[in-house]
Amino acid sequence: MIAIAFIGAMAWLPPTLVGAQGPEIAAADAGPYYTVQILSVPAVRSDRVLRAYDDLKARGHLVYCRHAYVHERAYTRLRAGFFRDRHAAEACAETLRDKEGLHGFVTQADLAVASFGEAFDIVTTPNDLWLLSQGSLRPLYHFDSIEAAATCSTIAIGPDGRTIAFACDNRILRIDLDRDTTTTLAKGQSEDALFRCTLAWSPDGRHIAYLDRVGWELPTRLWIMRSDGDANRCLAGDDTGRTRVKSFRWHPSRLELFYVSGPTHGTVSVGGSLYRVNLQGRRDLLVPACLAERTEVCRQFRIAGDQIHYRIAHFDPDYQEITYTTQTAPLDP
């Protein structure tokens, strides 16, 4: 059966260890991967592709659609399977030809894979999220449109290891992997907002923090809600448009967050000041940006052990060049 060819080739994908932030954020696996293109028709005849997609997916096959332009003509393509080994993809192409009468060829699969160590992998296609666990493959979530798939955020796993959360199509969603249930936790404040936000679970799994905007000159605030979507409220930031929260991380063992907040407008800023805030909204300034000395904390920082590691950006007097110095500070001074 084709399903065996698909799953068998995928089951041995090597796990990738998660990063220093902890197990709640997946590690990206860059590939290369391979797939089998089995149909390519003019977009005006895409119903044929969609029927084949529905049929193969209903029988347990990982399939997805791609749009392409050839000589200024729009095409819809159907691809099947997901493999790390090209030879396995070629074997799948033969099986598709012999068992299904579908004549295809092997090509690279430009799909995102989120690896949660030994637990499972999640594959994002333009149509669906797929769960790969212990050789078993099943669809988790179907995107309503190609545009919705493009807004899918990084997948975050809860401390229980059986619940994930992600942002998609101006919503934050939670999926219980054991019950196979999907819950909408929050919706964006504008239909125009892509809402491809950063989100992360608290260490105890009872809260989810997230940023409500991602954009070059958009005000962005840090929000907190319970893991069931209740008590959704702003924890840091303002709606004046003067500042934006640019990044955040949870304290590894306490209900506190660290975040970088700085100017919204302008093409020079690379970060801002580093803060700590608890769930009651009490905020402490840890490392300030200094206008007189032309320094900022860079938006990317990490937590390892009992230390927080960050970089200071130093601008020259004309704001044409930047030099960086690396700093560390204790998490609990």
XYZ file of C-alpha atoms in Angstrom:
333
model
C 0.000 0.000 0.000
C 1.135 3.552 -0.631
C 0.509 4.531 2.977
C 3.173 2.069 4.100
C 5.637 3.547 1.651
C 4.898 7.042 2.947
C 5.057 6.251 6.641
C 7.907 3.798 6.495
C 10.203 6.286 4.814
C 9.250 9.057 7.210
C 9.500 7.120 10.440
C 13.277 7.194 10.615
C 13.634 10.978 10.392
C 16.295 11.753 13.029
C 15.021 13.801 15.980
C 16.457 17.255 16.562
C 17.126 18.394 20.121
C 15.211 21.431 21.255
C 16.918 24.703 22.043
C 17.989 26.345 25.270
C 14.565 27.844 25.894
C 13.247 24.383 26.792
C 10.939 21.790 25.279
C 8.052 24.139 24.590
C 9.525 25.419 21.310
C 10.230 23.112 18.395
C 13.553 22.914 16.638
C 13.376 23.488 12.894
C 14.643 20.647 10.724
C 15.954 22.045 7.443
C 16.015 18.919 5.296
C 16.510 18.376 2.386
C 13.267 16.507 1.819
C 11.694 14.942 -1.243
C 8.187 14.400 -2.545
C 6.475 13.056 -5.670
C 4.656 15.433 -7.992
C 1.755 13.495 -9.453
C -0.448 16.129 -11.100
C -0.028 19.568 -12.659
C -3.002 21.189 -14.365
C -3.979 24.738 -15.356
C -5.481 26.550 -12.393
C -8.842 26.818 -14.163
C -9.028 22.998 -13.970
C -7.885 22.713 -10.354
C -11.031 20.764 -9.387
C -9.292 17.632 -10.661
C -6.377 18.216 -8.289
C -8.677 18.918 -5.340
C -10.643 15.717 -5.939
C -7.433 13.688 -6.007
C -6.212 15.491 -2.879
C -9.408 14.673 -0.976
C -9.347 11.036 -2.111
C -5.704 10.356 -1.226
C -5.857 12.236 2.077
C -8.988 10.310 3.108
C -6.959 7.126 2.653
C -4.193 8.336 4.960
C -1.690 9.762 2.488
C 0.228 12.989 3.076
C -0.700 15.058 0.018
C -0.653 18.772 -0.641
C -1.261 21.342 -3.367
C 1.123 23.927 -4.767
C 0.466 26.871 -7.064
C 2.964 27.672 -9.816
C 3.346 29.972 -12.803
C 4.824 28.628 -16.043
C 5.173 30.980 -19.026
C 2.777 33.392 -17.292
C 0.130 30.685 -16.873
C -1.146 29.608 -13.456
C -0.999 25.922 -12.553
C -2.107 23.851 -9.572
C 0.102 20.918 -8.646
C -0.512 17.910 -6.414
C 2.361 16.336 -4.509
C 2.368 13.160 -2.431
C 4.662 11.850 0.283
C 7.435 13.368 2.332
C 10.868 11.731 2.426
C 14.376 12.447 3.584
C 15.836 9.842 1.248
C 15.520 10.357 -2.504
C 15.560 6.614 -3.177
C 12.540 6.171 -0.902
C 10.741 8.908 -2.838
C 11.561 7.147 -6.110
C 10.153 3.899 -4.710
C 6.997 5.772 -3.744
C 6.701 7.155 -7.290
C 6.810 3.586 -8.626
C 4.125 2.491 -6.153
C 1.906 5.411 -7.134
C 2.289 4.469 -10.777
C 1.680 0.729 -10.296
C -1.095 0.858 -7.679
C -2.870 4.133 -8.465
C -2.070 4.796 -12.117
C -0.523 8.156 -11.186
C 2.615 8.970 -13.146
C 4.832 11.366 -11.216
C 8.416 12.380 -10.643
C 10.550 13.132 -7.593
C 11.175 16.749 -6.621
C 12.281 18.604 -3.518
C 9.651 19.197 -0.832
C 9.929 22.745 0.504
C 7.960 22.019 3.674
C 8.531 23.148 7.255
C 9.235 20.459 9.864
C 9.065 21.130 13.610
C 10.848 18.469 15.653
C 10.107 17.911 19.345
C 13.002 15.586 20.074
C 11.971 11.970 20.536
C 8.298 12.882 21.053
C 7.040 13.691 17.552
C 7.476 15.847 14.454
C 4.943 18.203 12.898
C 5.035 18.757 9.132
C 3.404 21.909 7.740
C 2.079 21.758 4.182
C 0.107 24.461 2.330
C -3.055 22.530 3.239
C -2.557 20.808 6.592
C -0.536 20.213 9.725
C 0.535 16.545 9.985
C 1.667 14.710 13.119
C 4.403 12.078 12.837
C 4.801 10.015 16.010
C 6.413 6.586 16.362
C 5.930 5.854 12.682
C 2.269 6.868 12.736
C 1.131 9.722 10.507
C -2.151 11.645 10.746
C -3.498 15.106 9.842
C -3.915 17.502 12.762
C -5.365 20.668 11.273
C -6.659 21.754 7.872
C -5.973 25.303 6.674
C -8.943 27.101 5.148
C -6.742 28.708 2.498
C -3.180 28.989 1.221
C -3.061 32.439 2.834
C -3.962 30.923 6.209
C -1.111 28.421 5.921
C 1.327 31.267 5.252
C 0.492 32.823 8.637
C 1.135 29.668 10.689
C 3.511 30.440 13.554
C 6.098 28.328 15.310
C 4.480 25.361 17.050
C 4.677 25.482 20.868
C 4.190 22.331 22.957
C 2.821 22.396 26.494
C 4.812 20.964 29.412
C 2.555 17.890 29.403
C 3.958 16.989 25.987
C 0.496 16.231 24.597
C -0.887 19.698 23.819
C 0.316 22.178 21.202
C -0.534 25.804 20.484
C 0.104 27.933 17.419
C -1.134 31.067 15.687
C -2.816 30.868 12.298
C -5.182 32.993 10.227
C -5.523 35.724 12.871
C -6.249 33.194 15.642
C -4.401 31.317 18.372
C -5.332 27.633 18.419
C -4.727 24.765 20.827
C -4.793 21.086 19.846
C -5.053 18.244 22.339
C -3.105 15.450 20.641
C -4.725 12.647 22.639
C -8.321 13.787 22.158
C -7.704 15.215 18.672
C -9.656 18.373 19.581
C -8.962 21.925 18.369
C -9.876 25.010 20.427
C -9.684 28.677 19.393
C -8.068 30.519 22.311
C -7.876 34.071 20.953
C -8.627 36.064 17.827
C -6.689 38.952 16.352
C -7.914 42.495 16.741
C -7.981 43.178 13.021
C -8.941 41.074 10.022
C -5.932 42.581 8.265
C -3.460 41.391 10.920
C -1.446 38.382 9.805
C -1.147 37.349 13.462
C 1.931 35.251 12.753
C 2.936 35.788 16.333
C 5.379 34.413 18.837
C 3.785 32.407 21.639
C 5.021 30.201 24.487
C 3.620 28.156 27.370
C 4.367 28.954 30.991
C 6.536 26.428 32.888
C 3.468 25.044 34.706
C 1.388 24.803 31.517
C -1.409 26.976 32.912
C -0.744 30.101 30.810
C 0.228 31.082 27.275
C 2.015 34.349 26.495
C 2.062 35.888 23.029
C 2.686 39.050 21.007
C -0.365 40.556 19.342
C 1.334 42.072 16.307
C 4.307 41.384 14.107
C 5.329 44.122 11.687
C 7.906 46.757 10.918
C 6.175 49.800 12.406
C 3.234 48.323 14.273
C 2.628 48.690 18.016
C 3.110 45.257 19.580
C 2.137 44.246 23.091
C 2.800 41.237 25.299
C -0.364 39.378 26.273
C -1.096 36.577 28.732
C -4.040 34.184 28.969
C -4.896 30.946 30.667
C -4.282 27.842 28.597
C -8.039 27.497 28.014
C -8.215 31.019 26.526
C -9.793 32.732 29.544
C -8.463 35.874 31.286
C -6.808 37.193 28.132
C -5.127 40.507 29.012
C -2.255 42.804 28.089
C 0.769 42.370 30.325
C 3.230 44.850 28.797
C 3.273 47.494 26.082
C 0.950 50.304 25.076
C -1.348 51.132 22.185
C 0.009 54.622 21.507
C 2.281 53.393 18.732
C 5.437 54.776 20.365
C 6.847 51.458 21.615
C 6.581 47.795 20.795
C 7.512 44.566 22.560
C 9.965 42.854 20.224
C 10.675 39.512 21.909
C 10.058 37.605 25.137
C 10.930 34.446 27.054
C 9.549 32.755 30.150
C 11.571 32.327 33.320
C 12.374 28.576 33.278
C 10.773 27.871 36.667
C 8.753 30.921 37.755
C 5.698 32.734 36.411
C 7.741 35.674 35.137
C 8.679 36.816 31.670
C 11.655 38.675 30.246
C 11.086 40.893 27.233
C 12.744 43.530 25.060
C 10.736 46.671 24.303
C 11.827 49.641 22.225
C 10.836 52.247 19.644
C 8.197 51.336 17.101
C 9.138 53.770 14.363
C 12.450 54.291 12.625
C 14.865 52.155 10.639
C 17.762 52.186 13.114
C 16.464 50.472 16.242
C 17.540 46.843 16.700
C 15.981 46.303 20.118
C 15.401 48.418 23.194
C 15.445 47.847 26.948
C 15.306 44.499 28.741
C 12.535 44.055 31.330
C 11.151 41.457 33.699
C 7.393 41.286 34.446
C 5.270 38.991 36.610
C 1.666 37.950 35.973
C 0.359 40.778 38.151
C 2.015 43.293 35.824
C 4.840 44.323 38.148
C 7.689 45.356 35.881
C 11.407 45.725 36.571
C 13.859 47.404 34.207
C 16.908 45.137 34.005
C 19.048 46.661 31.242
C 18.044 50.087 29.902
C 18.652 51.419 26.432
C 20.721 54.601 26.635
C 20.111 57.357 24.106
C 23.134 59.375 25.275
C 25.477 56.423 24.772
C 23.571 55.157 21.721
C 23.124 51.614 23.067
C 20.258 49.119 22.969
C 19.675 45.537 24.036
C 19.228 43.400 20.909
C 15.853 41.729 20.562
C 17.284 38.212 20.479
C 18.393 36.865 23.856
C 18.510 33.448 25.478
C 18.331 31.801 28.876
C 20.728 29.007 29.837
C 21.007 27.623 33.339
C 20.723 30.467 35.829
C 21.984 33.106 33.379
C 20.378 35.356 30.810
C 22.578 36.023 27.776
C 22.065 39.110 25.623
C 23.903 41.470 23.296
C 24.310 45.241 23.504
C 24.261 47.143 20.209
C 26.551 50.204 20.135
C 25.789 52.776 17.418
C 28.414 55.168 16.091
C 27.629 58.938 16.342
C 26.144 58.982 12.829
C 24.139 55.783 13.373
C 25.812 54.246 10.339
C 27.721 51.416 12.015
C 26.891 49.026 14.847
C 29.215 47.038 17.061
C 28.073 44.399 19.523
C 29.176 43.214 22.934
C 27.913 40.085 24.676
C 26.675 40.331 28.250
C 25.338 37.939 30.888
C 23.285 38.548 34.006
C 21.849 36.272 36.703
C 18.201 35.316 36.309
C 17.545 35.859 39.987
C 19.731 38.740 41.244
